[in-house]
Amino acid sequence: MKRSLIRLDYIRHDSSPVSQADTGMIGSNPTEQSRVIAICLLAGKIMLQSGGETYRVEDTMKRMAAALGLPHSHSYVVPTGIFFSVDATEPAKLIRISERTTDLDKVSEVNAVSRRIGQGELSAQEAHDLLVQIEGKPSSYSTAVQLTAAALSSGCFTIMFGGGWSDFLPALICGGIGYAAVIAFHRLVRVKFFAELTASFVIGLLAFLLIYMGVGHERDKIIIGSVMPLVPGLLITNAVRDLMAGHLVSGLSKGAEAFLTAFAIGTGIAVVFSLFM
């Protein structure tokens, strides 16, 4: 009895790309196929690491492959990895995703590269160079800008949830320091749950301290506004969008990650209340 085997190869995303002049012979050239697949995987990797939806990653990779001479490609994307193949005879390629963040600017730039490839404005070499630049580009917003935005949004959320203007400054302080704690603890311990739990604990502790010092009046409104920058809004949105698109594995896994983040935030605040109430 014969058995059919499926072979998975891990491919490095820094493989040299194929030139546009060779795209006409890609279908019969396994080497060129592998090079084009490397470009598609690099694009998918950037998008998935930057917070792109599963369906968007798969669609972008397939469109890029078709524009580069591989019209019959197949992609399967989950939050921790990407599988990509071009036909039944070639082994599927795998790339591992270990870190994910939120940088929608990179998602938009990869989409722009994909559209330019489809319109014939970029060769494979030029597209590869642009993708390498996008991957190596630092975040569009520095840490100082992120902390300022988190602090201001915390104060505004406090007002939106019914707090008084006397609570704006305490929420601004708590939100800014809490977001700084997330960044600092995430660099020390590569576990998001621990970083978010510790940050929410710091926020609750500061809120109690500021109320005790007479700065602010409504403790609950200050805490609610301050933890809002930590809430995984993008994860929740992507989870629902993936579930609606039929990507059940990705949708459920992203939903579980969002739930754990929310649980960490609630646990940190609950610990503070249990200690000081």
Coordinates of C-alpha atoms in Angstrom, one line a residue:
M1 CA 0.0 0.0 0.0
K2 CA 1.5 3.3 -1.0
R3 CA 1.5 6.2 1.3
S4 CA 1.5 9.9 0.2
L5 CA 3.8 12.1 2.2
I6 CA 3.6 15.9 2.7
R7 CA 6.9 17.5 3.1
L8 CA 7.3 20.9 4.8
D9 CA 10.4 23.0 4.3
Y10 CA 11.4 25.9 6.4
I11 CA 12.5 28.8 4.1
R12 CA 14.6 31.8 5.1
H13 CA 13.0 35.1 4.2
D14 CA 16.3 36.6 3.1
S15 CA 16.6 34.5 -0.1
S16 CA 17.6 36.4 -3.2
P17 CA 14.6 37.4 -5.3
V18 CA 13.8 36.5 -8.9
S19 CA 14.1 39.1 -11.6
Q20 CA 11.1 40.2 -13.5
A21 CA 12.6 39.0 -16.7
D22 CA 12.5 35.4 -15.5
T23 CA 8.9 35.4 -14.4
G24 CA 7.8 33.9 -17.7
M25 CA 9.7 30.7 -16.9
I26 CA 8.9 30.5 -13.3
G27 CA 6.3 27.8 -13.7
S28 CA 8.9 25.2 -14.9
N29 CA 11.8 26.4 -12.7
P30 CA 11.7 25.2 -9.1
T31 CA 14.6 27.5 -8.1
E32 CA 12.8 30.6 -9.3
Q33 CA 9.6 29.4 -7.7
S34 CA 11.4 29.2 -4.3
R35 CA 12.7 32.7 -4.7
V36 CA 9.2 34.2 -5.5
I37 CA 7.8 32.2 -2.6
A38 CA 10.5 33.8 -0.4
I39 CA 9.2 37.3 -1.4
C40 CA 5.6 36.4 -0.7
L41 CA 6.5 34.9 2.7
L42 CA 8.5 38.0 3.6
A43 CA 5.4 40.2 2.8
G44 CA 3.2 37.9 4.9
K45 CA 5.6 37.8 7.8
I46 CA 5.7 41.6 8.0
M47 CA 1.9 41.9 7.8
L48 CA 1.2 39.2 10.4
Q49 CA 3.9 40.6 12.8
S50 CA 2.4 44.1 12.4
G51 CA -1.2 43.2 13.3
G52 CA -2.7 42.4 9.9
E53 CA -5.8 40.2 9.6
T54 CA -5.4 36.6 8.6
Y55 CA -7.5 37.0 5.5
R56 CA -5.6 40.1 4.4
V57 CA -2.2 38.3 4.7
E58 CA -3.4 35.3 2.7
D59 CA -5.0 37.5 0.0
T60 CA -1.9 39.7 -0.3
M61 CA 0.5 36.7 -0.7
K62 CA -1.7 35.0 -3.3
R63 CA -2.0 38.3 -5.3
M64 CA 1.8 38.9 -5.2
A65 CA 2.5 35.3 -6.3
A66 CA 0.1 35.6 -9.2
A67 CA 1.6 38.8 -10.4
L68 CA 5.1 37.3 -10.2
G69 CA 4.1 34.3 -12.3
L70 CA 2.7 31.8 -9.9
P71 CA -1.1 31.9 -10.3
H72 CA -1.9 28.7 -8.5
S73 CA -0.6 29.3 -5.1
H74 CA -2.1 28.3 -1.7
S75 CA -1.5 29.9 1.6
Y76 CA -2.6 29.0 5.2
V77 CA -2.0 31.5 7.9
V78 CA -2.3 31.2 11.7
P79 CA -1.1 33.7 14.3
T80 CA 2.1 31.8 14.9
G81 CA 3.1 30.7 11.4
I82 CA 2.6 30.9 7.6
F83 CA 2.3 27.9 5.2
F84 CA 2.7 28.6 1.5
S85 CA 2.8 26.4 -1.6
V86 CA 2.5 26.8 -5.3
D87 CA 1.4 23.4 -6.6
A88 CA 1.1 19.8 -5.5
T89 CA 4.6 18.8 -6.6
E90 CA 6.5 21.4 -4.7
P91 CA 6.9 21.1 -0.9
A92 CA 5.0 23.6 1.2
K93 CA 7.1 26.4 2.8
L94 CA 6.9 27.4 6.4
I95 CA 7.9 30.5 8.3
R96 CA 7.5 30.9 12.0
I97 CA 6.1 34.0 13.6
S98 CA 7.3 34.5 17.2
E99 CA 6.6 38.1 17.9
R100 CA 3.5 40.2 17.1
T101 CA 2.9 43.9 17.6
T102 CA 0.7 46.7 16.3
D103 CA 2.1 48.7 13.4
L104 CA -0.6 49.3 10.8
D105 CA 1.7 51.6 8.9
K106 CA 3.8 48.6 7.8
V107 CA 0.6 46.7 6.9
S108 CA -0.4 49.6 4.6
E109 CA 3.0 49.8 3.0
V110 CA 3.1 46.1 2.2
N111 CA -0.4 46.4 0.7
A112 CA 1.0 49.3 -1.4
V113 CA 3.9 47.1 -2.6
S114 CA 1.5 44.3 -3.5
R115 CA -0.7 46.7 -5.6
R116 CA 2.3 48.1 -7.4
I117 CA 3.5 44.6 -8.3
G118 CA 0.0 43.8 -9.6
Q119 CA 0.1 46.9 -11.8
G120 CA 3.5 46.1 -13.2
E121 CA 5.2 49.1 -11.6
L122 CA 7.8 47.0 -9.6
S123 CA 10.0 44.1 -10.6
A124 CA 10.6 41.3 -8.1
Q125 CA 14.0 42.7 -7.2
E126 CA 12.6 46.1 -6.4
A127 CA 9.7 44.6 -4.5
H128 CA 12.1 42.5 -2.4
D129 CA 14.3 45.6 -1.6
L130 CA 11.2 47.6 -0.6
L131 CA 10.0 44.8 1.7
V132 CA 13.4 44.5 3.3
Q133 CA 13.3 48.2 4.0
I134 CA 9.8 48.0 5.5
E135 CA 10.8 45.1 7.7
G136 CA 13.9 46.9 9.1
K137 CA 12.1 50.2 9.5
P138 CA 11.6 51.2 13.2
S139 CA 8.1 52.0 14.4
S140 CA 6.6 55.2 13.0
Y141 CA 6.1 56.5 16.6
S142 CA 8.8 56.8 19.1
T143 CA 8.4 55.6 22.7
A144 CA 8.0 59.2 23.9
V145 CA 5.1 59.7 21.4
Q146 CA 3.4 56.5 22.4
L147 CA 3.6 57.4 26.1
T148 CA 2.2 60.9 25.4
A149 CA -0.6 59.5 23.4
A150 CA -1.4 56.9 26.1
A151 CA -1.4 59.5 28.8
L152 CA -3.7 61.9 26.9
S153 CA -6.1 59.2 25.9
S154 CA -6.3 58.0 29.5
G155 CA -7.4 61.4 30.6
C156 CA -9.9 61.7 27.8
F157 CA -11.3 58.2 28.4
T158 CA -11.8 59.2 32.1
I159 CA -13.9 62.2 31.0
M160 CA -15.8 60.1 28.5
F161 CA -16.7 57.5 31.1
G162 CA -18.2 60.1 33.4
G163 CA -15.2 61.4 35.4
G164 CA -14.8 65.0 36.3
W165 CA -12.1 67.3 35.1
S166 CA -10.4 67.0 38.5
D167 CA -9.8 63.4 37.5
F168 CA -8.2 64.2 34.2
L169 CA -4.7 64.9 35.6
P170 CA -4.6 61.8 37.8
A171 CA -5.7 59.6 34.9
L172 CA -3.1 61.2 32.7
I173 CA -0.4 60.3 35.2
C174 CA -1.6 56.8 35.8
G175 CA -2.1 56.0 32.1
G176 CA 1.3 57.3 31.1
I177 CA 3.2 55.5 33.9
G178 CA 1.1 52.3 33.3
Y179 CA 1.9 52.2 29.6
A180 CA 5.6 52.8 30.4
A181 CA 5.4 49.9 32.8
V182 CA 4.0 47.7 30.0
I183 CA 6.9 48.6 27.7
A184 CA 9.5 48.1 30.4
F185 CA 8.3 44.8 31.8
H186 CA 7.8 43.4 28.3
R187 CA 11.5 44.0 27.6
L188 CA 12.4 42.3 30.8
V189 CA 10.0 39.3 30.5
R190 CA 8.8 38.2 27.1
V191 CA 5.4 37.3 28.4
K192 CA 2.6 39.7 27.6
F193 CA 0.4 38.4 30.4
F194 CA 2.9 39.3 33.1
A195 CA 3.7 42.7 31.6
E196 CA 0.0 43.7 31.4
L197 CA -0.8 42.3 34.8
T198 CA 2.0 44.2 36.4
A199 CA 1.1 47.4 34.5
S200 CA -2.5 47.3 35.6
F201 CA -1.3 46.7 39.2
V202 CA 0.8 49.8 39.0
I203 CA -2.1 51.8 37.6
G204 CA -4.4 50.7 40.5
L205 CA -1.7 51.4 43.0
L206 CA -1.1 54.9 41.6
A207 CA -4.8 55.7 41.6
F208 CA -5.2 54.8 45.2
L209 CA -2.1 56.8 46.1
L210 CA -3.3 59.9 44.2
I211 CA -6.8 59.7 45.8
Y212 CA -5.2 59.4 49.2
M213 CA -3.1 62.5 48.5
G214 CA -6.2 64.4 47.5
V215 CA -5.5 64.5 43.8
G216 CA -8.7 63.4 42.0
H217 CA -12.1 62.3 43.4
E218 CA -13.4 59.2 41.6
R219 CA -11.0 56.3 41.8
D220 CA -13.0 54.0 39.6
K221 CA -13.2 56.5 36.7
I222 CA -9.5 57.1 36.9
I223 CA -8.7 53.4 36.8
I224 CA -11.1 52.7 33.9
G225 CA -9.6 55.5 31.8
S226 CA -6.0 54.6 32.6
V227 CA -6.3 50.9 31.6
M228 CA -8.0 51.7 28.3
P229 CA -4.7 52.0 26.4
L230 CA -3.9 48.5 27.5
V231 CA -7.2 47.0 26.2
P232 CA -6.5 44.7 23.1
G233 CA -8.9 46.5 20.8
L234 CA -7.1 45.4 17.6
L235 CA -7.0 41.8 18.7
I236 CA -10.7 41.7 19.4
T237 CA -11.5 43.4 16.0
N238 CA -9.2 41.0 14.1
A239 CA -10.6 38.0 16.0
V240 CA -14.2 38.9 15.0
R241 CA -13.2 39.7 11.4
D242 CA -11.4 36.4 11.0
L243 CA -14.3 34.4 12.5
M244 CA -16.7 36.1 10.1
A245 CA -14.3 35.3 7.2
G246 CA -14.3 31.6 8.2
H247 CA -10.8 31.5 9.7
L248 CA -11.9 29.7 12.8
V249 CA -8.4 28.7 14.1
S250 CA -7.0 32.2 13.8
G251 CA -10.2 33.9 15.1
L252 CA -10.4 31.6 18.2
S253 CA -6.7 32.0 19.0
K254 CA -6.8 35.8 18.7
G255 CA -9.9 35.8 20.8
A256 CA -8.2 33.7 23.4
E257 CA -5.2 36.1 23.4
A258 CA -7.5 39.1 23.8
F259 CA -9.3 37.3 26.7
L260 CA -6.0 36.6 28.5
T261 CA -5.0 40.2 28.1
A262 CA -8.3 41.4 29.5
F263 CA -8.0 38.8 32.3
A264 CA -4.5 40.1 33.2
I265 CA -5.7 43.7 33.4
G266 CA -8.6 42.7 35.6
T267 CA -6.4 40.6 37.8
G268 CA -3.9 43.4 38.4
I269 CA -6.7 45.8 39.4
A270 CA -8.4 43.2 41.6
V271 CA -5.2 42.6 43.5
V272 CA -4.9 46.3 44.3
F273 CA -8.5 46.4 45.5
S274 CA -8.1 43.3 47.7
L275 CA -5.0 44.9 49.4
F276 CA -6.4 48.4 50.0
M277 CA -10.2 48.1 50.3

